[in-house]
PDB file of C-alpha atoms in Angstrom:
ATOM      1  CA  MET A   1       0.234  -0.207  -0.216  1.00 43.00           C
ATOM      2  CA  THR A   2       1.507   3.473  -1.010  1.00 48.00           C
ATOM      3  CA  ALA A   3       1.613   6.444   1.360  1.00 49.00           C
ATOM      4  CA  LYS A   4      -0.696   8.057  -1.133  1.00 53.00           C
ATOM      5  CA  SER A   5      -3.581   5.316  -0.043  1.00 64.00           C
ATOM      6  CA  ARG A   6      -2.720   4.690   3.045  1.00 83.00           C
ATOM      7  CA  LYS A   7      -5.642   5.222   5.781  1.00 93.00           C
ATOM      8  CA  PRO A   8      -4.865   7.818   8.510  1.00 97.00           C
ATOM      9  CA  LEU A   9      -3.733   6.856  11.684  1.00 98.00           C
ATOM     10  CA  ILE A  10      -6.536   8.377  14.138  1.00 98.00           C
ATOM     11  CA  LEU A  11      -5.848   8.013  18.158  1.00 98.00           C
ATOM     12  CA  ILE A  12      -9.391   8.743  20.173  1.00 98.00           C
ATOM     13  CA  SER A  13      -9.732   9.788  23.869  1.00 97.00           C
ATOM     14  CA  ASN A  14     -12.027  11.544  26.331  1.00 96.00           C
ATOM     15  CA  ASP A  15     -12.635  12.319  29.116  1.00 91.00           C
ATOM     16  CA  ASP A  16     -16.273  10.520  30.460  1.00 90.00           C
ATOM     17  CA  GLY A  17     -14.474   7.182  30.051  1.00 93.00           C
ATOM     18  CA  ILE A  18     -14.501   4.960  27.837  1.00 96.00           C
ATOM     19  CA  THR A  19     -17.769   3.310  28.283  1.00 95.00           C
ATOM     20  CA  ALA A  20     -19.781   6.427  27.665  1.00 94.00           C
ATOM     21  CA  PRO A  21     -22.098   6.983  24.581  1.00 95.00           C
ATOM     22  CA  GLY A  22     -20.084  10.011  23.671  1.00 96.00           C
ATOM     23  CA  ILE A  23     -16.819   8.516  22.604  1.00 96.00           C
ATOM     24  CA  ALA A  24     -18.855   5.226  20.738  1.00 96.00           C
ATOM     25  CA  VAL A  25     -20.093   7.868  18.312  1.00 97.00           C
ATOM     26  CA  LEU A  26     -16.421   9.101  17.771  1.00 97.00           C
ATOM     27  CA  VAL A  27     -15.439   5.373  17.087  1.00 97.00           C
ATOM     28  CA  ARG A  28     -18.213   4.630  14.797  1.00 97.00           C
ATOM     29  CA  VAL A  29     -17.695   8.040  12.630  1.00 97.00           C
ATOM     30  CA  MET A  30     -13.505   7.946  12.446  1.00 98.00           C
ATOM     31  CA  LYS A  31     -13.735   3.891  11.343  1.00 97.00           C
ATOM     32  CA  ARG A  32     -15.219   5.504   8.636  1.00 96.00           C
ATOM     33  CA  ILE A  33     -12.440   7.739   7.836  1.00 97.00           C
ATOM     34  CA  GLY A  34      -9.536   6.093   8.721  1.00 96.00           C
ATOM     35  CA  GLU A  35      -7.630   2.878  11.067  1.00 97.00           C
ATOM     36  CA  VAL A  36      -8.609   3.781  14.877  1.00 97.00           C
ATOM     37  CA  VAL A  37      -6.965   3.439  18.177  1.00 98.00           C
ATOM     38  CA  VAL A  38      -8.727   4.272  21.294  1.00 98.00           C
ATOM     39  CA  VAL A  39      -7.192   4.767  24.361  1.00 97.00           C
ATOM     40  CA  ALA A  40      -9.566   6.301  26.778  1.00 96.00           C
ATOM     41  CA  PRO A  41     -10.162   6.421  31.129  1.00 95.00           C
ATOM     42  CA  ASP A  42     -11.549   3.716  32.737  1.00 91.00           C
ATOM     43  CA  SER A  43     -13.422   5.759  34.973  1.00 86.00           C
ATOM     44  CA  PRO A  44     -15.279   9.553  34.173  1.00 80.00           C
ATOM     45  CA  GLN A  45     -12.598  12.421  34.537  1.00 82.00           C
ATOM     46  CA  SER A  46     -14.611  15.092  33.910  1.00 81.00           C
ATOM     47  CA  GLY A  47     -13.407  18.209  34.985  1.00 79.00           C
ATOM     48  CA  MET A  48      -9.588  16.942  35.331  1.00 79.00           C
ATOM     49  CA  GLY A  49      -8.470  19.835  32.974  1.00 83.00           C
ATOM     50  CA  HIS A  50      -4.695  18.830  31.986  1.00 87.00           C
ATOM     51  CA  ALA A  51      -4.204  16.984  35.206  1.00 87.00           C
ATOM     52  CA  ILE A  52      -1.843  14.161  35.074  1.00 87.00           C
ATOM     53  CA  THR A  53      -1.093  11.486  37.102  1.00 88.00           C
ATOM     54  CA  ILE A  54       2.778  11.794  39.621  1.00 91.00           C
ATOM     55  CA  GLY A  55       1.923  10.213  42.739  1.00 91.00           C
ATOM     56  CA  ASN A  56       0.090   6.363  41.209  1.00 90.00           C
ATOM     57  CA  PRO A  57       1.416   3.908  39.182  1.00 93.00           C
ATOM     58  CA  LEU A  58      -0.772   4.244  35.586  1.00 93.00           C
ATOM     59  CA  ARG A  59      -2.427   0.320  34.393  1.00 95.00           C
ATOM     60  CA  LEU A  60      -3.206   0.574  30.919  1.00 95.00           C
ATOM     61  CA  ASP A  61      -5.216  -2.425  30.001  1.00 96.00           C
ATOM     62  CA  PRO A  62      -6.702  -4.009  27.125  1.00 96.00           C
ATOM     63  CA  SER A  63     -10.511  -3.147  26.074  1.00 95.00           C
ATOM     64  CA  THR A  64     -12.796  -5.149  23.574  1.00 94.00           C
ATOM     65  CA  ILE A  65     -15.466  -2.452  23.772  1.00 94.00           C
ATOM     66  CA  PHE A  66     -15.231  -2.110  20.487  1.00 94.00           C
ATOM     67  CA  ASP A  67     -15.583  -4.607  18.021  1.00 89.00           C
ATOM     68  CA  ASP A  68     -12.447  -5.205  15.835  1.00 90.00           C
ATOM     69  CA  ILE A  69     -10.183  -1.576  17.613  1.00 94.00           C
ATOM     70  CA  GLU A  70      -7.753  -1.429  19.271  1.00 96.00           C
ATOM     71  CA  ALA A  71      -8.630  -0.162  22.470  1.00 97.00           C
ATOM     72  CA  TYR A  72      -7.081   0.251  25.635  1.00 97.00           C
ATOM     73  CA  GLU A  73      -8.898   1.492  29.097  1.00 96.00           C
ATOM     74  CA  CYS A  74      -6.273   3.748  31.397  1.00 96.00           C
ATOM     75  CA  SER A  75      -6.243   4.789  35.437  1.00 95.00           C
ATOM     76  CA  GLY A  76      -5.446   8.161  34.337  1.00 93.00           C
ATOM     77  CA  THR A  77      -6.862  11.280  33.273  1.00 95.00           C
ATOM     78  CA  PRO A  78      -7.073  12.494  29.448  1.00 95.00           C
ATOM     79  CA  ALA A  79      -4.086  14.091  29.407  1.00 95.00           C
ATOM     80  CA  ASP A  80      -2.371  10.750  30.532  1.00 95.00           C
ATOM     81  CA  CYS A  81      -4.295   8.524  27.761  1.00 96.00           C
ATOM     82  CA  VAL A  82      -2.608  10.610  24.894  1.00 97.00           C
ATOM     83  CA  LYS A  83       1.061  10.583  26.661  1.00 95.00           C
ATOM     84  CA  LEU A  84       0.691   6.566  27.195  1.00 96.00           C
ATOM     85  CA  ALA A  85      -0.863   6.249  23.787  1.00 96.00           C
ATOM     86  CA  LYS A  86       1.798   7.732  22.025  1.00 95.00           C
ATOM     87  CA  HIS A  87       4.634   6.425  23.886  1.00 93.00           C
ATOM     88  CA  PHE A  88       3.203   3.162  24.777  1.00 94.00           C
ATOM     89  CA  VAL A  89       0.699   2.413  22.309  1.00 96.00           C
ATOM     90  CA  LEU A  90       1.663   3.724  19.185  1.00 95.00           C
ATOM     91  CA  ARG A  91       5.275   3.225  19.438  1.00 91.00           C
ATOM     92  CA  ASP A  92       6.671   3.548  16.277  1.00 89.00           C
ATOM     93  CA  ARG A  93       3.504   4.827  14.485  1.00 93.00           C
ATOM     94  CA  GLN A  94       2.228   8.488  14.626  1.00 93.00           C
ATOM     95  CA  ALA A  95      -1.037   9.354  14.565  1.00 96.00           C
ATOM     96  CA  ASP A  96      -2.407  11.679  11.617  1.00 97.00           C
ATOM     97  CA  LEU A  97      -4.782  13.072  14.082  1.00 98.00           C
ATOM     98  CA  VAL A  98      -5.765  12.915  17.178  1.00 98.00           C
ATOM     99  CA  VAL A  99      -9.548  13.333  18.152  1.00 98.00           C
ATOM    100  CA  SER A 100     -11.557  13.240  21.454  1.00 97.00           C
ATOM    101  CA  GLY A 101     -14.889  12.709  22.734  1.00 92.00           C
ATOM    102  CA  ILE A 102     -17.518  13.651  22.035  1.00 97.00           C
ATOM    103  CA  ASN A 103     -18.404  15.458  25.177  1.00 95.00           C
ATOM    104  CA  HIS A 104     -21.535  14.850  26.970  1.00 94.00           C
ATOM    105  CA  GLY A 105     -21.696  18.844  28.236  1.00 93.00           C
ATOM    106  CA  SER A 106     -20.360  22.228  26.617  1.00 93.00           C
ATOM    107  CA  ASN A 107     -17.326  22.970  26.549  1.00 94.00           C
ATOM    108  CA  SER A 108     -17.333  25.891  25.041  1.00 93.00           C
ATOM    109  CA  SER A 109     -16.102  29.552  26.663  1.00 89.00           C
ATOM    110  CA  VAL A 110     -14.259  29.411  29.938  1.00 88.00           C
ATOM    111  CA  ASN A 111     -15.040  25.973  30.165  1.00 89.00           C
ATOM    112  CA  VAL A 112     -12.043  24.833  28.063  1.00 90.00           C
ATOM    113  CA  LEU A 113      -9.720  25.959  31.095  1.00 91.00           C
ATOM    114  CA  TYR A 114     -11.509  22.930  32.788  1.00 89.00           C
ATOM    115  CA  SER A 115     -11.865  20.288  30.234  1.00 92.00           C
ATOM    116  CA  GLY A 116     -10.387  17.167  30.234  1.00 92.00           C
ATOM    117  CA  THR A 117     -11.817  16.812  26.296  1.00 95.00           C
ATOM    118  CA  MET A 118     -10.040  19.387  25.762  1.00 95.00           C
ATOM    119  CA  SER A 119      -6.691  18.533  27.115  1.00 95.00           C
ATOM    120  CA  ALA A 120      -6.237  15.483  25.890  1.00 96.00           C
ATOM    121  CA  ALA A 121      -6.863  17.697  22.418  1.00 97.00           C
ATOM    122  CA  ILE A 122      -4.449  20.029  23.832  1.00 96.00           C
ATOM    123  CA  GLU A 123      -1.913  17.478  25.477  1.00 96.00           C
ATOM    124  CA  ALA A 124      -1.532  16.030  21.384  1.00 97.00           C
ATOM    125  CA  ALA A 125      -0.786  19.032  20.899  1.00 96.00           C
ATOM    126  CA  ILE A 126       1.771  19.747  22.520  1.00 96.00           C
ATOM    127  CA  GLU A 127       2.983  16.975  21.217  1.00 94.00           C
ATOM    128  CA  GLY A 128       3.044  17.782  17.724  1.00 94.00           C
ATOM    129  CA  LEU A 129      -0.278  15.959  16.855  1.00 96.00           C
ATOM    130  CA  PRO A 130      -2.713  18.021  14.919  1.00 97.00           C
ATOM    131  CA  ALA A 131      -6.502  17.566  17.203  1.00 98.00           C
ATOM    132  CA  ILE A 132      -9.840  17.836  18.354  1.00 98.00           C
ATOM    133  CA  GLY A 133     -12.103  17.848  20.913  1.00 98.00           C
ATOM    134  CA  PHE A 134     -15.252  17.462  19.985  1.00 98.00           C
ATOM    135  CA  SER A 135     -18.242  18.259  22.622  1.00 97.00           C
ATOM    136  CA  LEU A 136     -22.719  18.291  22.116  1.00 97.00           C
ATOM    137  CA  CYS A 137     -24.073  21.251  24.279  1.00 95.00           C
ATOM    138  CA  ASP A 138     -25.768  18.136  26.240  1.00 94.00           C
ATOM    139  CA  TYR A 139     -24.708  16.819  29.537  1.00 89.00           C
ATOM    140  CA  GLY A 140     -27.947  13.931  29.546  1.00 85.00           C
ATOM    141  CA  HIS A 141     -25.659  10.418  29.603  1.00 83.00           C
ATOM    142  CA  LEU A 142     -28.319   9.626  26.950  1.00 87.00           C
ATOM    143  CA  ALA A 143     -27.728  12.698  24.904  1.00 92.00           C
ATOM    144  CA  ASP A 144     -28.657  12.377  20.812  1.00 95.00           C
ATOM    145  CA  PHE A 145     -25.549  12.526  19.036  1.00 96.00           C
ATOM    146  CA  SER A 146     -27.893  11.623  16.034  1.00 95.00           C
ATOM    147  CA  HIS A 147     -28.227  14.919  14.490  1.00 96.00           C
ATOM    148  CA  ILE A 148     -24.328  15.680  14.711  1.00 97.00           C
ATOM    149  CA  GLU A 149     -22.663  12.762  12.838  1.00 97.00           C
ATOM    150  CA  GLU A 150     -22.547  13.802   9.453  1.00 97.00           C
ATOM    151  CA  TRP A 151     -20.756  17.164  10.955  1.00 98.00           C
ATOM    152  CA  VAL A 152     -18.332  15.074  12.352  1.00 98.00           C
ATOM    153  CA  GLU A 153     -17.315  12.929   9.815  1.00 98.00           C
ATOM    154  CA  HIS A 154     -17.179  16.414   7.475  1.00 98.00           C
ATOM    155  CA  LEU A 155     -14.702  18.656   9.865  1.00 98.00           C
ATOM    156  CA  THR A 156     -13.275  15.650  10.593  1.00 98.00           C
ATOM    157  CA  ARG A 157     -11.957  15.559   7.307  1.00 98.00           C
ATOM    158  CA  GLN A 158     -11.414  18.816   6.606  1.00 97.00           C
ATOM    159  CA  ALA A 159      -8.389  18.503   9.279  1.00 97.00           C
ATOM    160  CA  LEU A 160      -7.443  15.586   8.040  1.00 97.00           C
ATOM    161  CA  GLU A 161      -7.706  17.648   4.245  1.00 96.00           C
ATOM    162  CA  HIS A 162      -6.491  21.039   5.122  1.00 97.00           C
ATOM    163  CA  GLY A 163      -4.056  20.350   8.770  1.00 96.00           C
ATOM    164  CA  ILE A 164      -4.262  22.334  11.818  1.00 96.00           C
ATOM    165  CA  PRO A 165      -2.766  25.153  12.656  1.00 94.00           C
ATOM    166  CA  THR A 166       0.382  24.241  14.462  1.00 92.00           C
ATOM    167  CA  GLY A 167       0.728  24.178  17.760  1.00 92.00           C
ATOM    168  CA  THR A 168      -3.240  24.393  18.687  1.00 95.00           C
ATOM    169  CA  ALA A 169      -6.064  22.163  19.342  1.00 97.00           C
ATOM    170  CA  LEU A 170      -9.776  22.721  18.037  1.00 98.00           C
ATOM    171  CA  ASN A 171     -12.526  23.153  20.168  1.00 98.00           C
ATOM    172  CA  ILE A 172     -15.701  21.854  18.413  1.00 98.00           C
ATOM    173  CA  ASN A 173     -19.033  22.385  20.199  1.00 97.00           C
ATOM    174  CA  PHE A 174     -22.154  21.245  18.625  1.00 98.00           C
ATOM    175  CA  PRO A 175     -25.315  22.936  19.679  1.00 97.00           C
ATOM    176  CA  LYS A 176     -27.978  19.828  21.526  1.00 95.00           C
ATOM    177  CA  LYS A 177     -30.234  18.968  19.768  1.00 94.00           C
ATOM    178  CA  SER A 178     -33.928  20.511  18.744  1.00 92.00           C
ATOM    179  CA  GLU A 179     -36.378  20.337  16.397  1.00 91.00           C
ATOM    180  CA  ASN A 180     -34.448  23.109  14.132  1.00 92.00           C
ATOM    181  CA  LEU A 181     -31.870  21.716  11.669  1.00 93.00           C
ATOM    182  CA  ILE A 182     -27.736  23.087  12.446  1.00 96.00           C
ATOM    183  CA  ALA A 183     -27.358  26.501  11.135  1.00 96.00           C
ATOM    184  CA  GLY A 184     -23.860  25.859   9.988  1.00 97.00           C
ATOM    185  CA  ALA A 185     -20.495  26.062  11.078  1.00 97.00           C
ATOM    186  CA  ARG A 186     -18.842  29.163  12.282  1.00 97.00           C
ATOM    187  CA  ILE A 187     -14.898  30.196  13.393  1.00 97.00           C
ATOM    188  CA  CYS A 188     -14.927  31.356  16.798  1.00 96.00           C
ATOM    189  CA  ARG A 189     -13.097  33.097  18.679  1.00 95.00           C
ATOM    190  CA  GLN A 190     -13.359  32.060  22.665  1.00 91.00           C
ATOM    191  CA  ALA A 191     -16.163  34.186  25.043  1.00 90.00           C
ATOM    192  CA  ARG A 192     -15.090  36.278  27.837  1.00 87.00           C
ATOM    193  CA  ALA A 193     -17.465  34.497  30.186  1.00 81.00           C
ATOM    194  CA  LYS A 194     -17.536  32.845  33.569  1.00 79.00           C
ATOM    195  CA  TRP A 195     -19.286  30.493  36.188  1.00 74.00           C
ATOM    196  CA  GLN A 196     -20.531  32.798  39.166  1.00 76.00           C
ATOM    197  CA  GLU A 197     -20.092  30.067  42.142  1.00 78.00           C
ATOM    198  CA  GLU A 198     -21.381  29.573  45.397  1.00 83.00           C
ATOM    199  CA  PHE A 199     -20.587  26.220  47.406  1.00 87.00           C
ATOM    200  CA  ASP A 200     -23.601  24.923  48.655  1.00 89.00           C
ATOM    201  CA  LEU A 201     -23.656  23.057  52.839  1.00 92.00           C
ATOM    202  CA  ARG A 202     -24.596  20.079  53.477  1.00 93.00           C
ATOM    203  CA  TYR A 203     -24.150  17.255  55.944  1.00 94.00           C
ATOM    204  CA  ASP A 204     -24.007  13.518  55.685  1.00 93.00           C
ATOM    205  CA  PRO A 205     -25.824  10.824  57.366  1.00 95.00           C
ATOM    206  CA  TYR A 206     -23.425  11.795  60.127  1.00 93.00           C
ATOM    207  CA  GLN A 207     -23.908  14.861  60.742  1.00 93.00           C
ATOM    208  CA  ARG A 208     -20.599  15.999  59.129  1.00 95.00           C
ATOM    209  CA  PRO A 209     -20.065  19.215  56.869  1.00 93.00           C
ATOM    210  CA  TYR A 210     -19.237  18.884  53.410  1.00 93.00           C
ATOM    211  CA  TYR A 211     -20.047  21.131  50.417  1.00 89.00           C
ATOM    212  CA  TRP A 212     -21.856  21.301  46.882  1.00 88.00           C
ATOM    213  CA  LEU A 213     -20.481  23.166  44.004  1.00 82.00           C
ATOM    214  CA  ILE A 214     -23.354  25.622  42.278  1.00 78.00           C
ATOM    215  CA  GLY A 215     -23.541  28.091  39.974  1.00 78.00           C
ATOM    216  CA  ASN A 216     -24.772  29.988  37.008  1.00 81.00           C
ATOM    217  CA  PHE A 217     -22.959  30.681  33.719  1.00 78.00           C
ATOM    218  CA  VAL A 218     -22.966  34.046  33.708  1.00 77.00           C
ATOM    219  CA  ASN A 219     -22.041  35.373  29.485  1.00 81.00           C
ATOM    220  CA  GLU A 220     -20.442  39.440  29.673  1.00 84.00           C
ATOM    221  CA  ASP A 221     -19.687  39.151  25.873  1.00 80.00           C
ATOM    222  CA  LYS A 222     -21.948  40.561  23.984  1.00 88.00           C
ATOM    223  CA  GLY A 223     -19.924  39.711  20.305  1.00 87.00           C
ATOM    224  CA  GLU A 224     -21.734  37.629  17.403  1.00 91.00           C
ATOM    225  CA  ASP A 225     -17.900  36.173  17.023  1.00 93.00           C
ATOM    226  CA  THR A 226     -17.740  34.220  19.936  1.00 95.00           C
ATOM    227  CA  ASP A 227     -18.538  30.485  20.594  1.00 95.00           C
ATOM    228  CA  GLU A 228     -21.156  31.079  23.197  1.00 94.00           C
ATOM    229  CA  TRP A 229     -23.051  33.205  20.286  1.00 96.00           C
ATOM    230  CA  ALA A 230     -23.140  30.714  17.644  1.00 96.00           C
ATOM    231  CA  LEU A 231     -24.212  28.120  20.098  1.00 97.00           C
ATOM    232  CA  ALA A 232     -27.338  29.933  20.901  1.00 95.00           C
ATOM    233  CA  HIS A 233     -28.013  30.536  17.408  1.00 96.00           C
ATOM    234  CA  ASN A 234     -27.804  26.829  16.665  1.00 96.00           C
ATOM    235  CA  TYR A 235     -24.111  27.082  15.068  1.00 98.00           C
ATOM    236  CA  ILE A 236     -21.742  25.101  15.349  1.00 98.00           C
ATOM    237  CA  SER A 237     -18.457  26.448  16.746  1.00 98.00           C
ATOM    238  CA  VAL A 238     -14.771  25.954  16.319  1.00 98.00           C
ATOM    239  CA  VAL A 239     -12.335  27.958  18.069  1.00 97.00           C
ATOM    240  CA  PRO A 240      -8.662  27.167  18.028  1.00 97.00           C
ATOM    241  CA  CYS A 241      -7.228  26.884  20.900  1.00 97.00           C
ATOM    242  CA  GLN A 242      -3.236  27.286  21.710  1.00 94.00           C
ATOM    243  CA  TYR A 243      -1.166  25.450  25.151  1.00 94.00           C
ATOM    244  CA  ASP A 244       0.556  28.468  25.233  1.00 92.00           C
ATOM    245  CA  LEU A 245      -1.139  31.336  27.639  1.00 90.00           C
ATOM    246  CA  THR A 246       1.251  34.424  27.601  1.00 92.00           C
ATOM    247  CA  ALA A 247      -0.609  36.771  27.884  1.00 92.00           C
ATOM    248  CA  GLN A 248       0.985  38.936  24.845  1.00 92.00           C
ATOM    249  CA  HIS A 249      -0.610  42.074  25.446  1.00 92.00           C
ATOM    250  CA  GLY A 250       0.610  42.242  29.250  1.00 95.00           C
ATOM    251  CA  LEU A 251       4.290  42.432  27.849  1.00 95.00           C
ATOM    252  CA  PRO A 252       4.574  46.121  27.072  1.00 95.00           C
ATOM    253  CA  GLN A 253       2.697  47.244  29.927  1.00 94.00           C
ATOM    254  CA  LEU A 254       5.035  45.304  32.367  1.00 94.00           C
ATOM    255  CA  ASN A 255       7.916  46.033  30.445  1.00 93.00           C
ATOM    256  CA  GLU A 256       6.973  49.381  30.741  1.00 92.00           C
ATOM    257  CA  GLN A 257       5.866  49.915  34.380  1.00 92.00           C
ATOM    258  CA  TRP A 258       7.483  47.458  36.071  1.00 92.00           C
ATOM    259  CA  THR A 259      10.798  48.167  38.312  1.00 87.00           C
ATOM    260  CA  LEU A 260      12.553  44.606  38.435  1.00 86.00           C
ATOM    261  CA  SER A 261      15.695  45.294  40.350  1.00 85.00           C
ATOM    262  CA  LEU A 262      16.593  45.020  43.636  1.00 87.00           C
ATOM    263  CA  ASP A 263      17.843  49.142  43.833  1.00 81.00           C
ATOM    264  CA  ALA A 264      14.831  50.400  42.718  1.00 67.00           C
ATOM    265  CA  THR A 265      16.266  51.517  39.770  1.00 63.00           C
ATOM    266  CA  GLN A 266      15.522  50.639  35.664  1.00 56.00           C
ATOM    267  CA  PRO A 267      17.882  49.144  33.418  1.00 55.00           C
ATOM    268  CA  ALA A 268      18.390  51.142  30.371  1.00 53.00           C
ATOM    269  CA  ASP A 269      17.872  48.607  28.026  1.00 54.00           C
ATOM    270  CA  ASN A 270      16.556  45.105  28.491  1.00 54.00           C
ATOM    271  CA  PRO A 271      16.916  43.681  25.170  1.00 51.00           C
ATOM    272  CA  VAL A 272      15.118  40.253  25.794  1.00 49.00           C
ATOM    273  CA  HIS A 273      11.959  41.724  27.007  1.00 48.00           C
ATOM    274  CA  GLU A 274      11.841  44.234  24.751  1.00 47.00           C
ATOM    275  CA  GLU A 275      12.436  41.987  22.133  1.00 46.00           C
ATOM    276  CA  ALA A 276       9.623  39.223  23.191  1.00 45.00           C
ATOM    277  CA  ALA A 277       6.837  42.454  23.214  1.00 41.00           C
ATOM    278  CA  THR A 278       7.899  44.157  19.547  1.00 39.00           C
ATOM    279  CA  ASP A 279       7.086  39.739  18.668  1.00 40.00           C
ATOM    280  CA  ALA A 280       3.897  40.199  20.545  1.00 34.00           C
ATOM    281  CA  VAL A 281       2.186  43.242  18.905  1.00 33.00           C
ATOM    282  CA  LEU A 282       4.182  43.340  15.043  1.00 32.00           C
ATOM    283  CA  PRO A 283       3.072  41.637  12.119  1.00 34.00           C
ATOM    284  CA  ALA A 284       5.043  39.797   9.828  1.00 37.00           C
ATOM    285  CA  LYS A 285       5.613  41.739   7.118  1.00 38.00           C
ATOM    286  CA  SER A 286       5.439  44.880   9.749  1.00 37.00           C
ATOM    287  CA  LYS A 287       8.847  43.138  11.366  1.00 40.00           C
ATOM    288  CA  LYS A 288      10.221  42.825   8.318  1.00 39.00           C
ATOM    289  CA  LYS A 289      10.254  46.243   7.731  1.00 40.00           C
ATOM    290  CA  GLN A 290      12.136  47.352  10.297  1.00 42.00           C
ATOM    291  CA  LYS A 291      14.875  44.515   9.765  1.00 38.00           C
TER     292      LYS A 291
END
């Protein structure tokens, strides 16, 4: 078989666990596209973010949950799953794409920071692998994924054909199934929204206090180019995410206003920091002109 005719190798993971309905849908769709390998948590890992296991042993056991699919269940987090897949399961094989999900629940806006689904995708991006995290805005265990299967396949094929920007992972969220057809897909930015959290004080049968996290999601962003706007208007949101969390817009202010020396004097020249700030604000063409 020539390289041109070779089926793409697709690694699948998630955070809801290997028995979740969402990952079964993703496996079914990816089988139509390429060769599939699954490495997923052996239990739910929602809200784990980018946690990794460092103080306990990791276990990786073969699974027969998917017919004719090489699959493994891992005792660790979603990020652990991708690490073990790359270094042990795939070994000398290189995944053409890593897909995570399909998550039961939204991972739009600030939720991406807490998401185990997206952490698996971002871990892949750190490893230099193109990756997508898929989520459905329906938290039910028996959520209906039928209206998005065609879209998952289409967007995956787009990623394989055209590529994903280096160092990024795509965060793709789908509207919950309704009587209205999906309006389409939009490239978006992450909305500025957050959770207004509360902790409900409760007592166990022995009258020992414990706390249950509750709260309301508040979208303070009125832009029509955000993931929250897209989902509210029945569009699929596609947001490119990066693992470099440097606030580039903050570099110039810190360099100009902060005094970092202990003797309260500011160095006259700080080439390293000034260069970093310049790179952050100048487009490529402008930088060439200044050389």
